[in-house]
Tab-separated table of C-alpha atoms in Angstrom:
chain	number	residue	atom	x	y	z
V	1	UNK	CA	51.472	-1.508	1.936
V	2	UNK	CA	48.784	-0.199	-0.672
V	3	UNK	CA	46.628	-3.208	0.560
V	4	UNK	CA	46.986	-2.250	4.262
V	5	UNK	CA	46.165	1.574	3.425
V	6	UNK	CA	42.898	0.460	1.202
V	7	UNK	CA	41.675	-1.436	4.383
V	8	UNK	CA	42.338	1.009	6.996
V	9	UNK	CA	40.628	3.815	4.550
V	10	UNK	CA	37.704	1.510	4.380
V	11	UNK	CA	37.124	1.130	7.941
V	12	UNK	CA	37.847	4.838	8.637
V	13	UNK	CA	34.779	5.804	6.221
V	14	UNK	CA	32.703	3.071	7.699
V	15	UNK	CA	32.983	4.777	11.282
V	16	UNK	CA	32.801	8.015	9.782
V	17	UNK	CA	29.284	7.370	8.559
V	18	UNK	CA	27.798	5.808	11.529
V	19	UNK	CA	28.915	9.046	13.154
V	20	UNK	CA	27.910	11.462	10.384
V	21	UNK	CA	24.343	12.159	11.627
V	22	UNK	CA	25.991	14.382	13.657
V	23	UNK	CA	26.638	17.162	11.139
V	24	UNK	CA	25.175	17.237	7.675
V	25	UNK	CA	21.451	16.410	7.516
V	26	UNK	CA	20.752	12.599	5.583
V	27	UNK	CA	19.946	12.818	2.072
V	28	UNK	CA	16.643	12.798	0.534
V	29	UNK	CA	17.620	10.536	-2.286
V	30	UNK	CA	20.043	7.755	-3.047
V	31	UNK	CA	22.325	10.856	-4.289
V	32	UNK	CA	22.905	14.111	-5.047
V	33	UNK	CA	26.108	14.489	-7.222
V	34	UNK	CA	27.252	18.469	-6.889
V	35	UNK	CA	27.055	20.343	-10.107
V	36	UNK	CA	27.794	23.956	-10.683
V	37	UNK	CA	24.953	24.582	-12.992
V	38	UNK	CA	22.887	27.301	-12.458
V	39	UNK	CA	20.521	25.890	-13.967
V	40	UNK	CA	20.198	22.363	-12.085
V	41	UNK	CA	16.997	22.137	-11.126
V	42	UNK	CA	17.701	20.950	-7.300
V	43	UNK	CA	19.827	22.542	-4.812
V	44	UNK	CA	20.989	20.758	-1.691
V	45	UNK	CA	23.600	22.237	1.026
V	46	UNK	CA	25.248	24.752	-0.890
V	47	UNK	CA	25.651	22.225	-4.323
V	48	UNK	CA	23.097	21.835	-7.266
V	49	UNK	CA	22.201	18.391	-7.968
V	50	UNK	CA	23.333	17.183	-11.252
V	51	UNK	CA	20.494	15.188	-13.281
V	52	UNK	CA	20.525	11.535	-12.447
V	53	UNK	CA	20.307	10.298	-15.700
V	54	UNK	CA	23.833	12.142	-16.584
V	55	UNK	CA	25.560	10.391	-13.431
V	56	UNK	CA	28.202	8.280	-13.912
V	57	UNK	CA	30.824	6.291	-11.890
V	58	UNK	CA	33.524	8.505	-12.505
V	59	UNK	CA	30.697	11.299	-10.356
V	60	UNK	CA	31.831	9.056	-7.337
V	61	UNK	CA	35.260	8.527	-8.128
V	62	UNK	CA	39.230	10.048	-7.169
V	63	UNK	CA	42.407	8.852	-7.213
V	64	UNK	CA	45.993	10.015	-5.868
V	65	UNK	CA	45.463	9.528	-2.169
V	66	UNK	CA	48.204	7.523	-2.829
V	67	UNK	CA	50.352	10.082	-3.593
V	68	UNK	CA	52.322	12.158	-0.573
V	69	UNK	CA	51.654	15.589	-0.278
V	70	UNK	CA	54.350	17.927	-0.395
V	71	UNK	CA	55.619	18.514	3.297
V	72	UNK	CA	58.252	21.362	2.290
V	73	UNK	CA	57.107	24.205	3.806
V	74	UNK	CA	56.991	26.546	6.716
V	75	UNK	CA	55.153	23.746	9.151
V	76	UNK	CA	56.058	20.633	7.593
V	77	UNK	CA	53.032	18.842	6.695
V	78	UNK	CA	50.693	18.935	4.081
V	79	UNK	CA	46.662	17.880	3.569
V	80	UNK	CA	45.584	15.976	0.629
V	81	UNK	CA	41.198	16.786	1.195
V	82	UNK	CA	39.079	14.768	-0.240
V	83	UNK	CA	35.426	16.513	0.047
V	84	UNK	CA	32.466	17.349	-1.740
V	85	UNK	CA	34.366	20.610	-4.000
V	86	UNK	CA	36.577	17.869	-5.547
V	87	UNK	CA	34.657	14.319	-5.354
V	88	UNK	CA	31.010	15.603	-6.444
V	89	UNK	CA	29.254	12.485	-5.518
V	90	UNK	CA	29.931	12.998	-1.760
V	91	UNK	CA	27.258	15.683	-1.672
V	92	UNK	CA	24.683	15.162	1.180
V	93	UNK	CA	26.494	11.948	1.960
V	94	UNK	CA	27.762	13.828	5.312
V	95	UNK	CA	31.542	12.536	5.502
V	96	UNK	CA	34.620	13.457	3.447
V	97	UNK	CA	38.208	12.635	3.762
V	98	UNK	CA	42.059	13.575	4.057
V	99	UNK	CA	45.754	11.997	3.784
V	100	UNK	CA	48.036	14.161	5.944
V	101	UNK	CA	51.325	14.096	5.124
V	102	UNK	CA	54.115	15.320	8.071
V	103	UNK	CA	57.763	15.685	7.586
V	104	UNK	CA	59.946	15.001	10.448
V	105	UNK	CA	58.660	17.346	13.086
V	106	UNK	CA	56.305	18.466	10.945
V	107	UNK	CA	53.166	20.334	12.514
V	108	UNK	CA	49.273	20.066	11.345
V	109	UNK	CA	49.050	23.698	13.256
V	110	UNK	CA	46.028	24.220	15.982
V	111	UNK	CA	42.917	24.482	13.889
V	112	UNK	CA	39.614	23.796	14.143
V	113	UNK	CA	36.783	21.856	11.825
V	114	UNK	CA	33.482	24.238	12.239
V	115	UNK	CA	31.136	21.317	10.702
V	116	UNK	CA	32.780	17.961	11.640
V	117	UNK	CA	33.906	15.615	13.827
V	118	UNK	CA	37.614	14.080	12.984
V	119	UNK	CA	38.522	10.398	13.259
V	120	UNK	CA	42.838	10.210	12.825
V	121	UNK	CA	44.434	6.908	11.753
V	122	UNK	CA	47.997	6.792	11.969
V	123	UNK	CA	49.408	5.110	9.289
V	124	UNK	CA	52.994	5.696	9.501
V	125	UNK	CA	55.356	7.155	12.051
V	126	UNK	CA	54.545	8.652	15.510
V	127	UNK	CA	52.507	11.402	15.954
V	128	UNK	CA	51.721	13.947	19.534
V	129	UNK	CA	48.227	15.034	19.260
V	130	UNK	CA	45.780	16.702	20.870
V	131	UNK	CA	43.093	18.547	21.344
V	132	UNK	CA	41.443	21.680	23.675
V	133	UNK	CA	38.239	21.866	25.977
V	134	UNK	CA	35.812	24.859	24.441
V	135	UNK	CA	35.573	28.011	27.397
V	136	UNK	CA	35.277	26.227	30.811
V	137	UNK	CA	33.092	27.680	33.591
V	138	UNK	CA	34.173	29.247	36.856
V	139	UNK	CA	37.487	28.313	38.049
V	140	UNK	CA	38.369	26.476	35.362
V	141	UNK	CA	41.082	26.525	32.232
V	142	UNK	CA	40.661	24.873	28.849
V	143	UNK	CA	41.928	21.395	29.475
V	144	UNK	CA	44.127	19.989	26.809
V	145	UNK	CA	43.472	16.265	26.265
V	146	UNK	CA	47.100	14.830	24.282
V	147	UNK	CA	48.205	11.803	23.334
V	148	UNK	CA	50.969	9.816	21.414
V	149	UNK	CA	50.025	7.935	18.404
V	150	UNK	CA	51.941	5.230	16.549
V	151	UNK	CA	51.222	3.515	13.063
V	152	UNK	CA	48.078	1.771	13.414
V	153	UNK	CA	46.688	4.082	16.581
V	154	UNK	CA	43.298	6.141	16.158
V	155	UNK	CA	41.871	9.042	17.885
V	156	UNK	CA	38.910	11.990	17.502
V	157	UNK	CA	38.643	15.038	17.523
V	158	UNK	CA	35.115	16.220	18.633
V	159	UNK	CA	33.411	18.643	16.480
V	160	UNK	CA	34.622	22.418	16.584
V	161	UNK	CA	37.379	22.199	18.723
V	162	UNK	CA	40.647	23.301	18.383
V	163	UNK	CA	43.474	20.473	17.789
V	164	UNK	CA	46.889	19.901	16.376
V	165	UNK	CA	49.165	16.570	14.919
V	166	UNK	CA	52.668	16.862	15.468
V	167	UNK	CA	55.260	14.476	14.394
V	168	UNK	CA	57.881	13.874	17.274
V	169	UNK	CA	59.409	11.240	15.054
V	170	UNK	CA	62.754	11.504	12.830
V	171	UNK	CA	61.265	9.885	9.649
V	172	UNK	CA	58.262	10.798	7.926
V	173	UNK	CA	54.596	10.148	9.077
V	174	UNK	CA	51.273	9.565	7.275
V	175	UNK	CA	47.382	9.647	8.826
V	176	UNK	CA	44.169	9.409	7.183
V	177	UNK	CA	41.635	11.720	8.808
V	178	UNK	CA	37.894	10.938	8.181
V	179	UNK	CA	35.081	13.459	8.809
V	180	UNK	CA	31.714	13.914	9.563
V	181	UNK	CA	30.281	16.039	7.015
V	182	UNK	CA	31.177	16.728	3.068
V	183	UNK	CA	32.822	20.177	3.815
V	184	UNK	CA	33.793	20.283	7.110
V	185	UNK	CA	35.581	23.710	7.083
V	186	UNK	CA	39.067	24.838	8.436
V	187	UNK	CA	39.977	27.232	10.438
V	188	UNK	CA	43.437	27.606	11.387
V	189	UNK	CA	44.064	29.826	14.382
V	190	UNK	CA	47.040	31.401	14.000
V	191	UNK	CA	46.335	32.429	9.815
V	192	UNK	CA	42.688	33.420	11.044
V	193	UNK	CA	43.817	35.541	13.728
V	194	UNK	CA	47.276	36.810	11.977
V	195	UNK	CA	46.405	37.032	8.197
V	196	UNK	CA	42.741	37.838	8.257
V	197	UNK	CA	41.785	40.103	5.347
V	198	UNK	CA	41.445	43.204	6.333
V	199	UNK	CA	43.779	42.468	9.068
V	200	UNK	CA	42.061	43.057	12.801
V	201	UNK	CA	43.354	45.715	14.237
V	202	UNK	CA	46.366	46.062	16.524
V	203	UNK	CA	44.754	47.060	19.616
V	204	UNK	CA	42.720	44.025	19.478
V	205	UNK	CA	45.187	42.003	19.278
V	206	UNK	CA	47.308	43.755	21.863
V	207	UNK	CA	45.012	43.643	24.778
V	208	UNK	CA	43.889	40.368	23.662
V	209	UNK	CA	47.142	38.301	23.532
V	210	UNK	CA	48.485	40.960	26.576
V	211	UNK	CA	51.664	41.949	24.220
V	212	UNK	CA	52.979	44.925	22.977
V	213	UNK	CA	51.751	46.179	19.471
V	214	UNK	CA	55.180	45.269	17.445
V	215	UNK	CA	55.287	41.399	18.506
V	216	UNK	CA	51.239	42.025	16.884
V	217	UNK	CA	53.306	43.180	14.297
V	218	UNK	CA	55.878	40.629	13.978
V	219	UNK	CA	53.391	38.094	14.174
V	220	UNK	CA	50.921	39.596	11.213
V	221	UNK	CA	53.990	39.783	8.997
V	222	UNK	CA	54.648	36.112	9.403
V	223	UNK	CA	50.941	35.512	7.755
């Protein structure tokens, strides 16, 4: 099992970099291993570069993706990131990755990636995914493009749109998401648009979601 998970990560980062030219702009140099230094004496995409003669392995190293993530809470499901804030040596590389762990019927809620493309690898169980069409012209609704995934199945997400993984199965489930750029960003809808701090205001949400100001209440207080 390890030995089938090493592979498929492998191949997941491979297509992840062919695709990350996408997103983050290509590196300057062979790297550019974040530092939080101050005084650093480059700095690249929001990281300073440590001093190349101080690099070492361990700059490009992480382990524990082995490890599932802890699925007991309100959705279900729970994201083990790998990305640039916790493996510095993936700075200006342009792709990072994530083990997401679901429970049985556990939910990956509708969220969206501002700075990266997602490629989803199913490694274990059976997952309903899918993803949503950005404002359509005249006429038109926001098409939802879905699809059922089973160990072994792949699928992407294009860049900034909103998606969701659920897990329709009655045993666990495990996917490997790779992504176009070192710190793609999250944005999940619901906490964005229910728990922002400060809050947006009622009437916003009202007329926007055409409900009555206490189910904008109800809804906040679950955030």
């Amino acid at each position: 099992m390890a030995l089938k998970y090493f592979v498929l990560t492998i191949a997941l980062l491979a297509v992840v970099t062919s695709i990350s030219h996408a997103s983050d702009p290509s590196p300057l140099q062979d790297f550019c291993v974040a530092v939080n230094d101050s005084v650093a004496a480059v700095f690249v995409n929001g990281k300073f570069c440590k001093d190349p003669k101080d690099v070492t392995a361990d700059d490009f190293f992480k382990s524990g993706l082995n490890e599932p993530g802890n699925t007991s809470n309100r959705v279900g499901s729970a994201v083990s990131a790998v990305n640039v804030n916790n493996l510095p040596g993936l700075n200006t590389l342009g792709i990072s990755l994530a083990r997401i762990d679901y429970a049985p019927y556990g939910l990956n809620p509708p969220h969206t990636h501002p700075r990266a493309t997602e490629f989803l690898v199913v490694l274990e169980g059976t997952l309903y995914v899918g993803f949503v069409l950005s404002n359509p012209g005249p006429n038109m609704k926001n098409k939802l493009f879905t699809k059922i995934l089973h160990a072994g199945d792949v699928f992407v997400f294009p860049i900034g749109l909103i998606h969701f993984q659920f897990n329709v199965g009655k045993t666990k489930a495990v996917a490997l998401a790779g992504l176009s750029s070192q710190n793609p960003g999250v944005i999940t809808i619901a906490n964005a648009v229910f728990g922002s701090d400060p809050p947006i205001k009622d009437d916003v949400l009202a007329k926007a979601f055409q409900v009555d100001k206490k189910v904008v209440d109800y809804l906040r207080s679950q955030f």
